[in-house]
């Protein structure tokens, strides 16, 4: 119902901004986190755990002590919290998310540690394009956010008529 933190500062391009919640905290069983601008417009939000926002089946998972809830791909928002977020044992305060969950399985009296980790996919998007004409070829510009390059070998662009243009090289 009311603001839990007023933000100030600067966030750099492809950067991260972490805000301490010293006097307010999020509920352990579930809550709603909403980001609004100075005009009170919602820019992003995420419901997690048992928070009843009318769509509890879409909520992001609820973390245990020592875990975080992190976007699977930095900045990628499909508006489906359960698809966009995962619980992670690797807390990455102010840095790129890494989803890692470590579980312990006891087998034949021996503790075995299993770890499954995933580096999030960088956000890649169609950024700009020109349709082209008989005199000038068209083109498509891609934008890659993040700090990791991508190998485009095997990738292609396709139009509505299913004509394909192969891509290659490192982006």
PDB file of C-alpha atoms in Angstrom:
ATOM      1  CA  UNK A   1       0.000   0.000   0.000  1.00  0.00           C
ATOM      2  CA  UNK A   2       2.813   2.449   0.682  1.00  0.00           C
ATOM      3  CA  UNK A   3       6.373   2.936  -0.524  1.00  0.00           C
ATOM      4  CA  UNK A   4       8.958   0.790   1.235  1.00  0.00           C
ATOM      5  CA  UNK A   5      11.929   2.577  -0.325  1.00  0.00           C
ATOM      6  CA  UNK A   6      12.397   5.836  -2.227  1.00  0.00           C
ATOM      7  CA  UNK A   7      15.226   5.410  -4.708  1.00  0.00           C
ATOM      8  CA  UNK A   8      17.912   7.921  -5.580  1.00  0.00           C
ATOM      9  CA  UNK A   9      21.098   7.615  -7.562  1.00  0.00           C
ATOM     10  CA  UNK A  10      22.074   6.654 -11.079  1.00  0.00           C
ATOM     11  CA  UNK A  11      21.977   3.343 -12.875  1.00  0.00           C
ATOM     12  CA  UNK A  12      24.458   3.013 -15.717  1.00  0.00           C
ATOM     13  CA  UNK A  13      23.617   1.413 -19.066  1.00  0.00           C
ATOM     14  CA  UNK A  14      23.696  -2.390 -18.684  1.00  0.00           C
ATOM     15  CA  UNK A  15      24.292  -1.752 -15.015  1.00  0.00           C
ATOM     16  CA  UNK A  16      22.699  -2.828 -11.770  1.00  0.00           C
ATOM     17  CA  UNK A  17      21.364  -0.797  -8.871  1.00  0.00           C
ATOM     18  CA  UNK A  18      20.754  -2.511  -5.554  1.00  0.00           C
ATOM     19  CA  UNK A  19      18.623  -0.813  -2.915  1.00  0.00           C
ATOM     20  CA  UNK A  20      18.913  -1.799   0.747  1.00  0.00           C
ATOM     21  CA  UNK A  21      15.589  -2.255   2.543  1.00  0.00           C
ATOM     22  CA  UNK A  22      16.764  -1.412   6.054  1.00  0.00           C
ATOM     23  CA  UNK A  23      13.451  -0.361   7.623  1.00  0.00           C
ATOM     24  CA  UNK A  24      11.074  -2.453   5.519  1.00  0.00           C
ATOM     25  CA  UNK A  25      11.275  -6.048   4.542  1.00  0.00           C
ATOM     26  CA  UNK A  26       9.489  -8.388   2.227  1.00  0.00           C
ATOM     27  CA  UNK A  27       7.290 -11.164   3.602  1.00  0.00           C
ATOM     28  CA  UNK A  28       8.974 -14.565   3.869  1.00  0.00           C
ATOM     29  CA  UNK A  29       5.899 -16.409   2.564  1.00  0.00           C
ATOM     30  CA  UNK A  30       5.201 -14.133  -0.398  1.00  0.00           C
ATOM     31  CA  UNK A  31       4.820 -10.519  -1.406  1.00  0.00           C
ATOM     32  CA  UNK A  32       4.491  -8.107  -4.310  1.00  0.00           C
ATOM     33  CA  UNK A  33       7.440  -5.908  -5.333  1.00  0.00           C
ATOM     34  CA  UNK A  34       6.504  -2.930  -7.506  1.00  0.00           C
ATOM     35  CA  UNK A  35       8.850  -0.442  -9.211  1.00  0.00           C
ATOM     36  CA  UNK A  36       7.266   2.960  -9.955  1.00  0.00           C
ATOM     37  CA  UNK A  37       8.674   6.133 -11.457  1.00  0.00           C
ATOM     38  CA  UNK A  38       8.280   9.663 -10.039  1.00  0.00           C
ATOM     39  CA  UNK A  39       4.890   9.974 -11.790  1.00  0.00           C
ATOM     40  CA  UNK A  40       3.609   6.872  -9.925  1.00  0.00           C
ATOM     41  CA  UNK A  41       3.588   4.781 -13.125  1.00  0.00           C
ATOM     42  CA  UNK A  42       4.333   1.068 -12.635  1.00  0.00           C
ATOM     43  CA  UNK A  43       7.486   0.160 -14.575  1.00  0.00           C
ATOM     44  CA  UNK A  44       7.813  -3.428 -13.385  1.00  0.00           C
ATOM     45  CA  UNK A  45       6.459  -5.731 -10.708  1.00  0.00           C
ATOM     46  CA  UNK A  46       6.841  -9.270  -9.479  1.00  0.00           C
ATOM     47  CA  UNK A  47       4.646 -11.354  -7.178  1.00  0.00           C
ATOM     48  CA  UNK A  48       6.291 -14.286  -5.421  1.00  0.00           C
ATOM     49  CA  UNK A  49       5.398 -17.103  -3.062  1.00  0.00           C
ATOM     50  CA  UNK A  50       1.834 -17.163  -1.779  1.00  0.00           C
ATOM     51  CA  UNK A  51       1.044 -13.484  -2.491  1.00  0.00           C
ATOM     52  CA  UNK A  52      -2.551 -13.335  -3.736  1.00  0.00           C
ATOM     53  CA  UNK A  53      -2.543 -10.925  -6.643  1.00  0.00           C
ATOM     54  CA  UNK A  54      -5.400 -12.795  -8.297  1.00  0.00           C
ATOM     55  CA  UNK A  55      -2.959 -14.976 -10.253  1.00  0.00           C
ATOM     56  CA  UNK A  56      -1.041 -16.986  -7.644  1.00  0.00           C
ATOM     57  CA  UNK A  57      -0.294 -19.746 -10.181  1.00  0.00           C
ATOM     58  CA  UNK A  58       1.885 -17.212 -12.047  1.00  0.00           C
ATOM     59  CA  UNK A  59       3.883 -16.128  -8.976  1.00  0.00           C
ATOM     60  CA  UNK A  60       7.647 -16.401  -8.872  1.00  0.00           C
ATOM     61  CA  UNK A  61       8.917 -19.122  -6.514  1.00  0.00           C
ATOM     62  CA  UNK A  62       9.429 -18.487  -2.820  1.00  0.00           C
ATOM     63  CA  UNK A  63      13.060 -18.637  -1.633  1.00  0.00           C
ATOM     64  CA  UNK A  64      14.402 -20.365   1.468  1.00  0.00           C
ATOM     65  CA  UNK A  65      16.826 -18.656   3.842  1.00  0.00           C
ATOM     66  CA  UNK A  66      20.059 -17.725   2.060  1.00  0.00           C
ATOM     67  CA  UNK A  67      18.524 -17.884  -1.426  1.00  0.00           C
ATOM     68  CA  UNK A  68      17.481 -15.150  -3.828  1.00  0.00           C
ATOM     69  CA  UNK A  69      14.775 -14.956  -6.463  1.00  0.00           C
ATOM     70  CA  UNK A  70      16.482 -13.859  -9.684  1.00  0.00           C
ATOM     71  CA  UNK A  71      15.461 -13.228 -13.261  1.00  0.00           C
ATOM     72  CA  UNK A  72      16.611 -16.128 -15.404  1.00  0.00           C
ATOM     73  CA  UNK A  73      17.820 -13.646 -18.036  1.00  0.00           C
ATOM     74  CA  UNK A  74      18.839 -10.179 -16.901  1.00  0.00           C
ATOM     75  CA  UNK A  75      16.201  -7.649 -17.925  1.00  0.00           C
ATOM     76  CA  UNK A  76      13.987 -10.103 -19.829  1.00  0.00           C
ATOM     77  CA  UNK A  77      10.334  -9.669 -18.820  1.00  0.00           C
ATOM     78  CA  UNK A  78       7.645 -11.834 -20.393  1.00  0.00           C
ATOM     79  CA  UNK A  79       5.070 -10.727 -17.774  1.00  0.00           C
ATOM     80  CA  UNK A  80       4.978 -14.298 -16.430  1.00  0.00           C
ATOM     81  CA  UNK A  81       6.740 -14.221 -13.060  1.00  0.00           C
ATOM     82  CA  UNK A  82       6.961 -18.007 -12.716  1.00  0.00           C
ATOM     83  CA  UNK A  83       8.672 -18.223 -16.120  1.00  0.00           C
ATOM     84  CA  UNK A  84      10.932 -15.178 -15.653  1.00  0.00           C
ATOM     85  CA  UNK A  85      12.271 -15.909 -12.155  1.00  0.00           C
ATOM     86  CA  UNK A  86      14.008 -18.801 -10.415  1.00  0.00           C
ATOM     87  CA  UNK A  87      15.319 -19.448  -6.917  1.00  0.00           C
ATOM     88  CA  UNK A  88      19.112 -19.372  -6.717  1.00  0.00           C
ATOM     89  CA  UNK A  89      21.667 -20.311  -4.085  1.00  0.00           C
ATOM     90  CA  UNK A  90      24.061 -17.815  -5.655  1.00  0.00           C
ATOM     91  CA  UNK A  91      23.076 -14.337  -4.488  1.00  0.00           C
ATOM     92  CA  UNK A  92      24.493 -11.762  -6.935  1.00  0.00           C
ATOM     93  CA  UNK A  93      23.921  -8.408  -5.210  1.00  0.00           C
ATOM     94  CA  UNK A  94      24.514  -5.615  -7.735  1.00  0.00           C
ATOM     95  CA  UNK A  95      25.781  -7.995 -10.444  1.00  0.00           C
ATOM     96  CA  UNK A  96      24.569 -10.206 -13.292  1.00  0.00           C
ATOM     97  CA  UNK A  97      22.312 -13.058 -12.142  1.00  0.00           C
ATOM     98  CA  UNK A  98      23.569 -16.622 -12.069  1.00  0.00           C
ATOM     99  CA  UNK A  99      20.952 -19.265 -11.338  1.00  0.00           C
ATOM    100  CA  UNK A 100      22.483 -22.037  -9.268  1.00  0.00           C
ATOM    101  CA  UNK A 101      20.786 -24.498  -6.970  1.00  0.00           C
ATOM    102  CA  UNK A 102      22.778 -26.957  -4.913  1.00  0.00           C
ATOM    103  CA  UNK A 103      21.044 -29.956  -3.387  1.00  0.00           C
ATOM    104  CA  UNK A 104      22.373 -32.625  -1.091  1.00  0.00           C
ATOM    105  CA  UNK A 105      21.307 -36.224  -1.632  1.00  0.00           C
ATOM    106  CA  UNK A 106      22.148 -38.965   0.841  1.00  0.00           C
ATOM    107  CA  UNK A 107      22.852 -42.221  -0.941  1.00  0.00           C
ATOM    108  CA  UNK A 108      24.160 -45.362   0.774  1.00  0.00           C
ATOM    109  CA  UNK A 109      25.141 -43.368   3.853  1.00  0.00           C
ATOM    110  CA  UNK A 110      27.229 -40.892   1.817  1.00  0.00           C
ATOM    111  CA  UNK A 111      26.391 -37.242   1.264  1.00  0.00           C
ATOM    112  CA  UNK A 112      26.522 -36.421  -2.435  1.00  0.00           C
ATOM    113  CA  UNK A 113      26.417 -32.786  -3.569  1.00  0.00           C
ATOM    114  CA  UNK A 114      24.653 -31.975  -6.826  1.00  0.00           C
ATOM    115  CA  UNK A 115      24.824 -28.521  -8.332  1.00  0.00           C
ATOM    116  CA  UNK A 116      22.959 -27.316 -11.370  1.00  0.00           C
ATOM    117  CA  UNK A 117      23.926 -23.913 -12.608  1.00  0.00           C
ATOM    118  CA  UNK A 118      22.946 -21.819 -15.557  1.00  0.00           C
ATOM    119  CA  UNK A 119      24.379 -18.589 -16.830  1.00  0.00           C
ATOM    120  CA  UNK A 120      21.460 -16.464 -17.973  1.00  0.00           C
ATOM    121  CA  UNK A 121      21.030 -15.866 -21.665  1.00  0.00           C
ATOM    122  CA  UNK A 122      21.978 -12.364 -22.716  1.00  0.00           C
ATOM    123  CA  UNK A 123      19.086 -10.276 -23.962  1.00  0.00           C
ATOM    124  CA  UNK A 124      19.167 -10.098 -27.719  1.00  0.00           C
ATOM    125  CA  UNK A 125      16.532  -8.209 -29.647  1.00  0.00           C
ATOM    126  CA  UNK A 126      15.677  -6.821 -33.045  1.00  0.00           C
ATOM    127  CA  UNK A 127      16.647  -3.199 -32.502  1.00  0.00           C
ATOM    128  CA  UNK A 128      16.033  -1.536 -35.871  1.00  0.00           C
ATOM    129  CA  UNK A 129      15.344  -2.483 -39.476  1.00  0.00           C
ATOM    130  CA  UNK A 130      14.940  -0.998 -42.953  1.00  0.00           C
ATOM    131  CA  UNK A 131      12.506  -2.584 -45.377  1.00  0.00           C
ATOM    132  CA  UNK A 132      14.635  -1.780 -48.438  1.00  0.00           C
ATOM    133  CA  UNK A 133      13.763  -1.129 -52.072  1.00  0.00           C
ATOM    134  CA  UNK A 134      14.862  -2.151 -55.544  1.00  0.00           C
ATOM    135  CA  UNK A 135      17.781   0.295 -55.224  1.00  0.00           C
ATOM    136  CA  UNK A 136      18.759  -0.230 -51.598  1.00  0.00           C
ATOM    137  CA  UNK A 137      18.880  -3.494 -49.650  1.00  0.00           C
ATOM    138  CA  UNK A 138      17.006  -3.836 -46.408  1.00  0.00           C
ATOM    139  CA  UNK A 139      18.715  -4.690 -43.151  1.00  0.00           C
ATOM    140  CA  UNK A 140      18.020  -5.753 -39.588  1.00  0.00           C
ATOM    141  CA  UNK A 141      19.992  -4.511 -36.607  1.00  0.00           C
ATOM    142  CA  UNK A 142      20.278  -6.675 -33.511  1.00  0.00           C
ATOM    143  CA  UNK A 143      21.125  -5.444 -30.033  1.00  0.00           C
ATOM    144  CA  UNK A 144      22.857  -7.605 -27.465  1.00  0.00           C
ATOM    145  CA  UNK A 145      22.642  -6.475 -23.859  1.00  0.00           C
ATOM    146  CA  UNK A 146      25.012  -7.806 -21.264  1.00  0.00           C
ATOM    147  CA  UNK A 147      28.698  -8.431 -21.128  1.00  0.00           C
ATOM    148  CA  UNK A 148      28.937 -11.774 -22.963  1.00  0.00           C
ATOM    149  CA  UNK A 149      29.360 -12.167 -26.725  1.00  0.00           C
ATOM    150  CA  UNK A 150      27.258 -14.663 -28.669  1.00  0.00           C
ATOM    151  CA  UNK A 151      28.215 -16.955 -31.512  1.00  0.00           C
ATOM    152  CA  UNK A 152      25.507 -16.623 -34.183  1.00  0.00           C
ATOM    153  CA  UNK A 153      26.518 -19.785 -36.069  1.00  0.00           C
ATOM    154  CA  UNK A 154      23.310 -21.595 -37.068  1.00  0.00           C
ATOM    155  CA  UNK A 155      21.069 -18.609 -36.335  1.00  0.00           C
ATOM    156  CA  UNK A 156      18.890 -17.050 -39.010  1.00  0.00           C
ATOM    157  CA  UNK A 157      16.369 -14.307 -39.640  1.00  0.00           C
ATOM    158  CA  UNK A 158      13.044 -15.284 -41.201  1.00  0.00           C
ATOM    159  CA  UNK A 159      10.287 -13.191 -42.729  1.00  0.00           C
ATOM    160  CA  UNK A 160       6.557 -13.949 -42.942  1.00  0.00           C
ATOM    161  CA  UNK A 161       7.038 -15.804 -46.240  1.00  0.00           C
ATOM    162  CA  UNK A 162       9.532 -18.077 -44.431  1.00  0.00           C
ATOM    163  CA  UNK A 163      12.501 -16.756 -46.438  1.00  0.00           C
ATOM    164  CA  UNK A 164      15.616 -17.219 -44.315  1.00  0.00           C
ATOM    165  CA  UNK A 165      18.841 -15.248 -44.072  1.00  0.00           C
ATOM    166  CA  UNK A 166      21.616 -17.105 -42.267  1.00  0.00           C
ATOM    167  CA  UNK A 167      23.704 -15.342 -39.669  1.00  0.00           C
ATOM    168  CA  UNK A 168      27.262 -16.147 -38.672  1.00  0.00           C
ATOM    169  CA  UNK A 169      30.100 -14.657 -36.720  1.00  0.00           C
ATOM    170  CA  UNK A 170      30.440 -13.551 -33.143  1.00  0.00           C
ATOM    171  CA  UNK A 171      28.213 -10.756 -31.930  1.00  0.00           C
TER     172      UNK A 171
END
